[in-house]
Coordinates of C-alpha atoms in Angstrom, one line a residue:
M1 CA 0.0 -0.1 0.0
D2 CA 2.7 2.3 0.8
L3 CA 4.6 1.6 -2.3
L4 CA 1.3 2.4 -4.1
L5 CA 0.8 5.5 -2.6
I6 CA 4.6 6.6 -3.3
V7 CA 4.1 5.7 -7.0
L8 CA 0.7 7.5 -7.2
V9 CA 2.1 10.6 -5.6
S10 CA 5.3 10.7 -7.6
A11 CA 3.2 10.3 -10.8
S12 CA 1.0 12.9 -9.9
T13 CA 3.7 15.5 -9.0
L14 CA 5.6 14.9 -12.3
T15 CA 2.2 15.3 -14.4
F16 CA 1.7 18.6 -12.4
F17 CA 5.3 19.5 -12.9
I18 CA 5.0 18.8 -16.9
F19 CA 1.9 21.0 -17.4
R20 CA 3.1 23.8 -15.2
C21 CA 6.3 23.8 -17.3
L22 CA 4.1 23.8 -20.5
Y23 CA 1.9 26.6 -19.0
N24 CA 4.7 28.8 -17.9
Q25 CA 6.2 28.6 -21.4
T26 CA 3.1 30.0 -23.2
K27 CA 2.0 32.6 -20.4
S28 CA 2.4 36.1 -21.7
S29 CA 4.8 35.1 -24.4
S30 CA 3.5 37.6 -26.7
N31 CA 4.9 40.2 -24.4
L32 CA 8.4 38.8 -23.6
P33 CA 11.4 39.5 -25.6
P34 CA 11.8 37.5 -28.8
G35 CA 13.9 34.3 -28.6
P36 CA 14.4 30.6 -30.0
R37 CA 11.2 28.4 -29.7
P38 CA 11.6 26.3 -26.7
L39 CA 11.0 22.5 -26.7
P40 CA 8.5 20.9 -24.4
I41 CA 9.8 20.6 -20.5
I42 CA 13.5 21.4 -21.2
G43 CA 13.0 24.6 -22.9
N44 CA 16.0 25.9 -24.5
I45 CA 18.7 24.2 -22.5
L46 CA 20.2 22.7 -25.3
E47 CA 20.9 26.1 -26.9
L48 CA 23.6 26.8 -24.2
G49 CA 25.9 24.4 -25.8
R50 CA 29.6 23.9 -24.4
N51 CA 30.2 27.6 -24.3
P52 CA 27.1 29.6 -23.3
P53 CA 28.5 33.1 -23.7
I54 CA 29.4 32.3 -27.3
A55 CA 26.1 30.5 -28.1
L56 CA 24.0 33.0 -26.6
S57 CA 26.1 35.9 -28.7
K58 CA 25.1 34.2 -31.8
L59 CA 21.5 33.9 -30.9
S60 CA 21.4 37.7 -29.9
K61 CA 22.6 38.2 -33.6
I62 CA 19.1 36.5 -34.7
Y63 CA 17.0 37.7 -31.8
G64 CA 18.4 41.1 -30.7
P65 CA 19.8 42.6 -27.7
I66 CA 17.1 41.4 -25.3
M67 CA 16.2 37.9 -25.6
T68 CA 14.3 35.4 -23.9
L69 CA 15.1 31.7 -23.2
K70 CA 13.3 28.9 -21.4
L71 CA 15.6 27.0 -19.2
G72 CA 13.6 24.3 -17.7
S73 CA 11.2 26.0 -15.6
I74 CA 13.2 29.3 -15.4
T75 CA 12.5 32.4 -17.5
T76 CA 15.7 33.8 -18.7
I77 CA 16.3 37.3 -20.2
V78 CA 19.6 37.7 -22.0
I79 CA 20.9 41.3 -22.4
S80 CA 23.6 41.9 -25.0
S81 CA 23.8 45.8 -25.3
P82 CA 25.4 48.6 -23.2
Q83 CA 22.1 50.4 -23.5
L84 CA 19.9 47.7 -22.2
A85 CA 22.5 46.8 -19.5
K86 CA 22.1 50.5 -18.3
Q87 CA 18.4 50.1 -18.0
V88 CA 19.0 46.9 -16.0
L89 CA 21.9 47.6 -13.8
Q90 CA 21.5 51.5 -13.4
E91 CA 18.0 52.9 -14.3
N92 CA 16.0 49.9 -12.7
S93 CA 18.7 48.6 -10.1
Q94 CA 16.1 48.4 -7.6
A95 CA 14.0 45.8 -9.3
F96 CA 17.1 43.8 -10.6
S97 CA 19.3 43.8 -7.4
S98 CA 18.3 40.3 -6.1
R99 CA 20.1 37.2 -7.1
I100 CA 19.1 33.7 -8.8
T101 CA 21.0 31.6 -6.1
P102 CA 22.6 28.3 -7.6
H103 CA 21.5 25.1 -5.8
A104 CA 25.3 24.4 -5.7
V105 CA 26.1 27.3 -3.3
Q106 CA 23.5 26.6 -0.9
I107 CA 25.9 25.0 1.5
Y108 CA 26.2 26.0 5.3
D109 CA 23.3 28.4 4.4
H110 CA 26.2 30.2 2.2
H111 CA 23.5 32.2 0.1
K112 CA 22.0 33.6 3.3
F113 CA 25.2 35.2 4.6
A114 CA 27.4 35.9 1.8
I115 CA 27.6 39.2 0.0
T116 CA 27.6 37.8 -3.5
W117 CA 24.1 36.0 -3.1
L118 CA 22.3 38.1 -0.5
P119 CA 19.5 40.2 -1.7
P120 CA 19.9 43.8 -0.9
T121 CA 18.7 43.7 2.6
A122 CA 20.2 45.4 5.6
Q123 CA 22.4 42.7 6.1
W124 CA 24.0 43.0 2.7
R125 CA 24.2 46.9 2.9
N126 CA 26.2 46.3 6.2
Q127 CA 28.6 43.8 4.3
R128 CA 28.9 46.2 1.4
R129 CA 29.9 49.0 4.0
A130 CA 32.4 47.0 5.5
C131 CA 34.1 46.1 2.3
A132 CA 34.1 49.8 1.4
T133 CA 35.4 51.1 4.6
K134 CA 37.4 48.4 6.3
I135 CA 38.6 45.8 3.3
F136 CA 38.9 47.7 0.2
S137 CA 39.3 51.5 1.1
P138 CA 42.4 53.2 -0.4
K139 CA 43.7 53.6 3.3
M140 CA 43.6 49.7 3.9
L141 CA 45.0 49.0 0.8
D142 CA 47.9 51.5 1.1
S143 CA 48.5 50.1 4.6
T144 CA 48.9 46.3 3.3
K145 CA 50.7 47.3 -0.1
V146 CA 54.0 46.4 1.5
V147 CA 53.0 42.7 2.1
R148 CA 51.7 42.5 -1.4
Q149 CA 55.2 43.8 -2.7
Q150 CA 56.7 41.1 -0.8
K151 CA 54.5 38.2 -2.2
L152 CA 55.3 39.9 -5.6
Q153 CA 59.1 39.7 -5.1
E154 CA 58.5 36.0 -4.2
L155 CA 57.0 35.4 -7.5
L156 CA 59.8 37.2 -9.4
D157 CA 62.4 35.3 -7.6
Y158 CA 60.6 32.1 -8.4
V159 CA 60.4 33.0 -12.1
K160 CA 63.9 33.9 -12.1
D161 CA 65.0 30.7 -10.6
K162 CA 62.8 29.1 -13.3
S163 CA 64.6 31.4 -15.9
L164 CA 68.2 30.4 -14.7
K165 CA 67.5 26.8 -14.9
C166 CA 65.8 27.3 -18.4
E167 CA 62.6 25.6 -17.2
V168 CA 59.3 26.0 -18.8
L169 CA 56.6 27.3 -16.4
S170 CA 52.6 27.2 -16.7
L171 CA 52.0 31.0 -16.2
G172 CA 48.5 30.6 -14.7
E173 CA 49.7 28.0 -12.0
A174 CA 53.0 30.3 -11.3
V175 CA 50.6 33.2 -10.8
F176 CA 48.3 31.5 -8.5
T177 CA 50.2 31.0 -5.4
P178 CA 51.7 34.6 -5.2
V179 CA 48.0 36.0 -5.8
L180 CA 46.8 33.6 -2.9
N181 CA 49.3 35.0 -0.5
S182 CA 48.9 38.4 -1.6
F183 CA 45.1 38.0 -0.8
S184 CA 45.8 36.0 2.5
N185 CA 48.5 38.5 3.8
T186 CA 46.1 41.5 2.9
F187 CA 43.3 39.8 5.0
F188 CA 45.0 37.8 7.6
S189 CA 49.0 38.8 7.6
L190 CA 49.8 35.1 6.8
D191 CA 50.7 32.8 3.8
L192 CA 48.4 30.3 2.9
S193 CA 50.8 28.4 1.1
H194 CA 54.6 28.2 0.6
S195 CA 55.2 27.6 -2.9
A196 CA 53.7 26.8 -6.4
S197 CA 54.7 23.2 -6.0
D198 CA 53.5 22.2 -2.8
E199 CA 50.3 20.1 -2.1
K200 CA 48.8 23.1 -0.1
S201 CA 49.0 25.1 -3.0
Q202 CA 47.4 22.7 -5.5
E203 CA 44.6 22.1 -2.9
F204 CA 43.8 25.8 -2.8
K205 CA 43.7 25.8 -6.5
N206 CA 41.4 22.9 -6.9
I207 CA 39.2 24.5 -4.1
I208 CA 39.0 27.8 -5.7
T209 CA 38.6 26.8 -9.2
G210 CA 36.2 24.1 -8.5
A211 CA 33.7 26.4 -6.4
M212 CA 34.0 28.8 -9.4
E213 CA 33.0 26.1 -11.9
D214 CA 30.2 24.5 -10.0
A215 CA 28.8 27.8 -8.8
G216 CA 28.5 28.9 -12.6
R217 CA 27.8 25.8 -14.9
P218 CA 24.5 24.9 -16.2
N219 CA 23.0 22.7 -13.4
V220 CA 19.8 20.7 -14.2
V221 CA 18.8 21.3 -10.5
D222 CA 18.6 25.0 -11.0
F223 CA 16.2 24.3 -14.2
F224 CA 14.3 21.8 -12.4
P225 CA 14.4 22.5 -8.7
I226 CA 12.3 19.3 -8.0
L227 CA 15.5 17.5 -8.8
G228 CA 17.2 19.1 -5.9
P229 CA 17.5 16.0 -3.4
L230 CA 19.1 13.9 -6.2
D231 CA 21.7 16.3 -7.4
P232 CA 22.1 14.3 -10.4
Q233 CA 25.2 16.2 -11.7
G234 CA 27.0 16.2 -8.3
F235 CA 27.7 19.8 -8.2
H236 CA 26.2 20.3 -4.6
A237 CA 28.2 17.4 -3.3
R238 CA 31.5 18.7 -4.8
M239 CA 30.9 22.1 -3.6
S240 CA 30.2 20.7 -0.1
I241 CA 33.7 19.3 -0.2
S242 CA 35.1 22.5 -1.3
F243 CA 33.3 24.6 1.2
I244 CA 34.1 22.4 4.0
K245 CA 38.0 22.7 3.5
L246 CA 37.9 26.6 2.8
R247 CA 35.5 27.1 5.7
K248 CA 37.6 25.0 8.3
I249 CA 40.8 27.0 7.2
I250 CA 39.5 30.5 7.6
D251 CA 37.3 29.5 10.7
A252 CA 40.6 28.6 12.3
I253 CA 42.4 31.7 11.3
I254 CA 39.5 33.8 12.8
E255 CA 39.4 31.7 15.9
E256 CA 43.1 32.0 16.5
R257 CA 42.9 35.7 16.1
M258 CA 39.9 36.2 18.4
C259 CA 41.6 34.0 21.1
S260 CA 44.8 35.9 20.7
R261 CA 43.2 39.3 21.1
V262 CA 41.4 38.1 24.5
S263 CA 44.6 36.6 25.8
K264 CA 46.7 39.7 25.4
T265 CA 43.8 42.3 26.7
D266 CA 45.6 43.1 29.8
S267 CA 49.1 43.4 28.3
G268 CA 47.9 45.0 25.0
F269 CA 47.6 43.0 21.7
E270 CA 49.9 43.7 18.7
V271 CA 47.5 45.2 16.0
A272 CA 48.2 43.1 12.6
N273 CA 47.3 46.0 10.5
D274 CA 45.3 43.7 8.3
V275 CA 41.6 43.4 7.3
L276 CA 40.7 40.8 10.0
D277 CA 41.9 43.0 12.5
S278 CA 40.0 46.0 11.3
L279 CA 36.8 43.9 11.3
L280 CA 37.4 42.5 14.9
S281 CA 38.3 46.2 16.1
N282 CA 35.0 47.6 14.9
V283 CA 32.8 46.3 17.8
G284 CA 29.8 48.5 18.0
G285 CA 30.6 50.1 14.6
S286 CA 28.3 50.9 11.9
S287 CA 29.9 48.1 9.7
Q288 CA 30.5 45.4 12.4
L289 CA 30.0 41.8 11.1
S290 CA 29.3 38.7 13.0
R291 CA 31.6 36.0 13.1
E292 CA 29.6 33.9 10.6
E293 CA 29.3 36.9 8.3
M294 CA 33.1 37.3 8.3
L295 CA 33.5 33.8 7.6
H296 CA 31.2 33.6 4.6
L297 CA 32.7 37.1 3.2
F298 CA 36.2 35.9 3.3
M299 CA 35.0 32.7 1.4
D300 CA 33.3 34.8 -1.2
L301 CA 36.5 37.1 -1.6
F302 CA 38.9 34.5 -1.8
I303 CA 36.8 32.6 -4.3
A304 CA 35.9 35.2 -6.8
G305 CA 39.1 37.5 -6.1
I306 CA 41.9 34.8 -6.9
D307 CA 40.4 33.1 -9.7
T308 CA 39.5 36.3 -11.8
T309 CA 43.0 37.8 -11.2
V310 CA 44.9 34.9 -12.2
V311 CA 42.5 34.4 -15.4
T312 CA 42.9 38.1 -16.3
V313 CA 46.7 38.0 -16.2
E314 CA 47.0 34.8 -18.2
W315 CA 44.7 36.5 -21.0
A316 CA 46.8 39.4 -20.9
M317 CA 50.1 38.0 -21.4
S318 CA 48.7 35.6 -24.0
E319 CA 47.6 38.7 -26.1
L320 CA 50.7 40.4 -25.8
L321 CA 52.6 37.4 -26.7
R322 CA 50.4 36.9 -29.7
N323 CA 50.9 40.5 -30.7
P324 CA 54.6 41.2 -30.1
D325 CA 54.3 44.8 -31.4
K326 CA 51.9 45.5 -28.7
L327 CA 54.3 43.6 -26.2
E328 CA 57.2 45.9 -27.2
K329 CA 55.0 49.0 -27.0
T330 CA 54.3 48.3 -23.1
K331 CA 57.8 47.2 -22.5
D332 CA 59.1 50.7 -24.1
E333 CA 56.5 52.6 -21.8
L334 CA 57.8 50.8 -18.7
R335 CA 61.5 51.6 -19.4
Q336 CA 60.5 55.4 -20.1
A337 CA 58.2 55.8 -17.3
I338 CA 60.0 53.8 -14.8
G339 CA 63.7 53.4 -15.7
E340 CA 65.7 50.4 -16.4
D341 CA 66.7 49.9 -12.7
A342 CA 63.9 51.3 -10.8
T343 CA 61.8 48.8 -8.5
L344 CA 58.2 48.8 -9.7
V345 CA 55.7 49.6 -6.9
E346 CA 51.8 50.2 -7.1
S347 CA 52.0 53.8 -7.3
H348 CA 53.6 53.4 -10.9
I349 CA 50.4 52.1 -12.4
L350 CA 49.2 55.7 -12.8
K351 CA 52.0 56.6 -15.1
L352 CA 51.6 53.6 -17.6
P353 CA 48.5 54.6 -19.6
Y354 CA 49.4 52.0 -22.3
L355 CA 49.6 49.3 -19.8
Q356 CA 46.2 50.4 -18.2
A357 CA 44.7 50.3 -21.9
V358 CA 46.2 46.6 -22.3
V359 CA 44.2 45.8 -19.3
K360 CA 41.3 47.3 -20.5
E361 CA 41.4 45.5 -23.8
T362 CA 42.1 42.3 -22.3
L363 CA 38.8 42.8 -20.3
R364 CA 37.1 43.6 -23.3
L365 CA 38.0 40.4 -25.2
H366 CA 38.1 38.2 -22.3
P367 CA 35.9 39.2 -19.3
P368 CA 36.5 37.0 -16.2
A369 CA 32.7 36.7 -15.4
P370 CA 31.2 36.6 -19.0
F371 CA 27.6 36.8 -17.6
L372 CA 28.4 38.9 -14.4
V373 CA 26.7 37.2 -11.6
P374 CA 22.9 36.1 -12.6
R375 CA 20.4 38.5 -11.3
K376 CA 16.7 38.2 -10.5
C377 CA 13.7 40.5 -11.2
D378 CA 11.8 41.1 -8.4
E379 CA 8.8 42.7 -10.3
D380 CA 7.6 42.7 -13.6
V381 CA 9.4 45.6 -15.3
S382 CA 9.3 47.2 -18.9
I383 CA 12.5 47.2 -20.8
S384 CA 12.7 48.4 -24.4
G385 CA 8.9 47.8 -24.7
F386 CA 9.0 44.1 -23.7
L387 CA 8.1 42.4 -20.5
V388 CA 10.8 41.1 -17.9
P389 CA 8.6 39.0 -15.7
K390 CA 8.8 38.7 -12.2
D391 CA 11.5 36.0 -10.9
A392 CA 13.1 35.8 -14.2
Q393 CA 16.6 35.4 -14.3
I394 CA 18.9 38.1 -15.9
L395 CA 22.0 37.4 -17.7
V396 CA 24.2 40.3 -19.1
N397 CA 26.5 38.8 -21.6
L398 CA 29.6 41.0 -21.7
W399 CA 31.2 38.7 -23.9
A400 CA 28.8 39.4 -26.8
M401 CA 29.2 43.3 -25.8
G402 CA 33.0 43.3 -26.2
R403 CA 32.6 41.4 -29.6
D404 CA 29.8 43.9 -31.0
P405 CA 31.1 45.4 -34.1
I406 CA 28.5 48.3 -33.4
I407 CA 30.2 49.1 -30.4
W408 CA 33.9 48.6 -31.2
E409 CA 35.8 48.7 -34.4
N410 CA 37.8 45.3 -35.5
P411 CA 36.1 43.9 -32.3
N412 CA 37.9 40.7 -32.4
M413 CA 41.3 42.3 -32.8
F414 CA 43.7 43.2 -29.8
V415 CA 44.3 47.0 -30.1
P416 CA 44.9 48.5 -26.7
E417 CA 45.5 51.9 -28.6
R418 CA 41.6 52.2 -28.8
F419 CA 41.4 53.0 -25.1
L420 CA 44.2 56.0 -25.2
D421 CA 42.8 59.3 -25.2
C422 CA 39.5 57.5 -24.2
K423 CA 37.5 58.2 -21.1
I424 CA 36.0 54.8 -21.1
D425 CA 37.0 52.9 -17.8
F426 CA 35.9 49.7 -16.1
K427 CA 34.5 51.3 -12.9
G428 CA 30.9 50.9 -13.8
H429 CA 30.2 54.5 -15.5
N430 CA 30.6 53.1 -19.3
F431 CA 28.3 50.2 -20.0
E432 CA 30.3 49.4 -23.0
L433 CA 32.9 47.7 -20.6
I434 CA 31.6 46.5 -17.2
P435 CA 33.7 43.5 -16.2
F436 CA 33.1 44.0 -12.7
G437 CA 29.3 45.0 -13.2
A438 CA 27.7 48.4 -12.4
G439 CA 25.3 49.9 -10.0
K440 CA 24.8 48.9 -6.6
R441 CA 25.7 45.1 -7.1
M442 CA 29.0 46.1 -8.6
C443 CA 32.1 43.9 -7.6
P444 CA 33.3 45.4 -4.2
G445 CA 36.9 44.0 -4.9
L446 CA 37.4 46.0 -7.8
P447 CA 40.2 48.2 -6.0
L448 CA 42.4 45.4 -5.1
A449 CA 42.1 43.6 -8.3
Y450 CA 43.0 46.8 -10.3
R451 CA 46.1 47.0 -8.0
S452 CA 46.9 43.3 -8.4
V453 CA 46.2 42.8 -12.2
H454 CA 48.4 45.7 -13.1
L455 CA 51.4 45.4 -10.7
L456 CA 51.6 41.6 -11.8
L457 CA 51.3 42.2 -15.5
A458 CA 53.7 45.4 -15.3
S459 CA 56.2 43.2 -13.1
F460 CA 56.4 40.4 -15.9
L461 CA 57.1 42.7 -18.5
H462 CA 59.8 45.0 -16.7
Y463 CA 61.8 42.2 -15.2
F464 CA 61.6 39.6 -17.8
D465 CA 61.7 38.9 -21.6
W466 CA 59.4 36.0 -22.6
K467 CA 59.4 33.2 -25.1
L468 CA 56.8 30.7 -26.0
A469 CA 57.4 27.1 -24.8
D470 CA 57.0 23.9 -26.9
G471 CA 58.3 25.5 -30.3
L472 CA 55.0 27.6 -30.7
T473 CA 55.1 30.9 -32.7
P474 CA 52.8 33.8 -31.7
E475 CA 50.2 33.2 -34.4
H476 CA 49.9 29.4 -33.2
I477 CA 49.0 30.4 -29.6
N478 CA 45.7 28.6 -28.8
M479 CA 43.3 31.5 -27.8
E480 CA 40.5 29.0 -27.7
E481 CA 38.2 29.9 -24.5
R482 CA 36.7 27.3 -22.1
F483 CA 33.5 28.2 -19.9
A484 CA 34.2 27.4 -16.5
G485 CA 31.3 28.3 -14.4
L486 CA 31.4 31.8 -13.7
S487 CA 34.6 32.5 -15.4
L488 CA 36.0 32.2 -18.9
K489 CA 39.4 30.6 -18.9
K490 CA 42.1 29.5 -21.7
A491 CA 41.4 26.2 -22.9
Q492 CA 45.0 25.3 -23.1
A493 CA 47.4 26.8 -20.5
L494 CA 49.9 29.5 -21.3
R495 CA 53.3 27.8 -21.3
V496 CA 56.4 30.2 -21.4
Q497 CA 60.3 30.6 -20.8
A498 CA 61.2 33.7 -18.8
I499 CA 64.6 35.3 -19.8
S500 CA 65.7 37.6 -16.8
I501 CA 66.8 41.0 -17.8
K502 CA 67.3 42.3 -14.5
Q503 CA 70.1 40.8 -12.6

């Protein structure tokens, strides 16, 4: 009897779900933006292909810069123009400030604490205020620039050692550990890894890249929530493993610092001059965070900040090595602005307009988060005469915007010069170039990312010459992209040999 009841309930639930999907696919369709005809039940899931940013860019050329897809039970609106992106991210920001929360990130209630996934509540505003005043403020970043310079020097020493041994290095892997330690020293005043080759560094790399991929890759559970308990693709299970490891590490650091502060109350504790001490010292302050909030915030900052920094540097070096004239022009600027023997520091970035243009052009062609973080519409909104329905998922296709010939001349070519004598930046004001987003949900880590990417790239070019490994010539560098969840990475790692020019 119990088995028969289970079968009947399951069949009834499945039938209801099928008819609801069919109903939702036709409801108000005349008012929705155009898009490809959805298949029954699965909708347009197959249209995503292996590389959704490119697939949706091709579809936008057919259906226009605002387009509807049905992804299972979710109505998805894809935006592919700066004008419409401005309407969504700025002019109607209140309606589009919530998030679609992937099933994979709902671990330890992460979506209820983390700044990336929270709706714009008082809790979210408090974390945003902490980021602006305690974590990424100019004062805090200036106070921690010495430790970042030390981590950079360790990277340069590592590359120089490889150079002297004539050894090939994978650029992305070489950069990962120094970026990890740069972030961990800014936040906690300690290294989380000792070398690019040790097991801990590889473990962190697996955690961070795995979390970025599982959080953003198409997941059948997000399209059909009824399948949540089954987790058929295993995203939730893998994310659980990553979160457990990262949470344990960060929680232990917070616990040790809090105990240290308590034990030294009578004699006076030494201020570490880092982000964690700044947050712990803000008892009763306007941006005070609970321990749980700090834990989830740091997890978000590590996962998103490190991955996107490494990806951007690898793409920039790939583009420069593929375009030797642009590479030489960048190196010439460094020689003229800084001098042959001067030590490169963060303050030099302002003297390097061509290097800044190289970074902008890299972010145009290879946005590290090609869809930003998906948003959710909180109410019915009219955009460009079309209905964007409540609870729809919103994807802003930065990849399509960066390759649009209406916006950019020769859009598929790497031309940093387009940004010289041009006021376009990536700080959220110019919607042609918004790799960090725009409006109230703009990435809070932009100030640190700006310093890190520019200084890493400038240092590689200032202290070393480079040649491609494996007998490759510039025109044969593999520039194929791999969609890795929330980020867009090189399908094939950049392998190079460094030649030291600074003794």
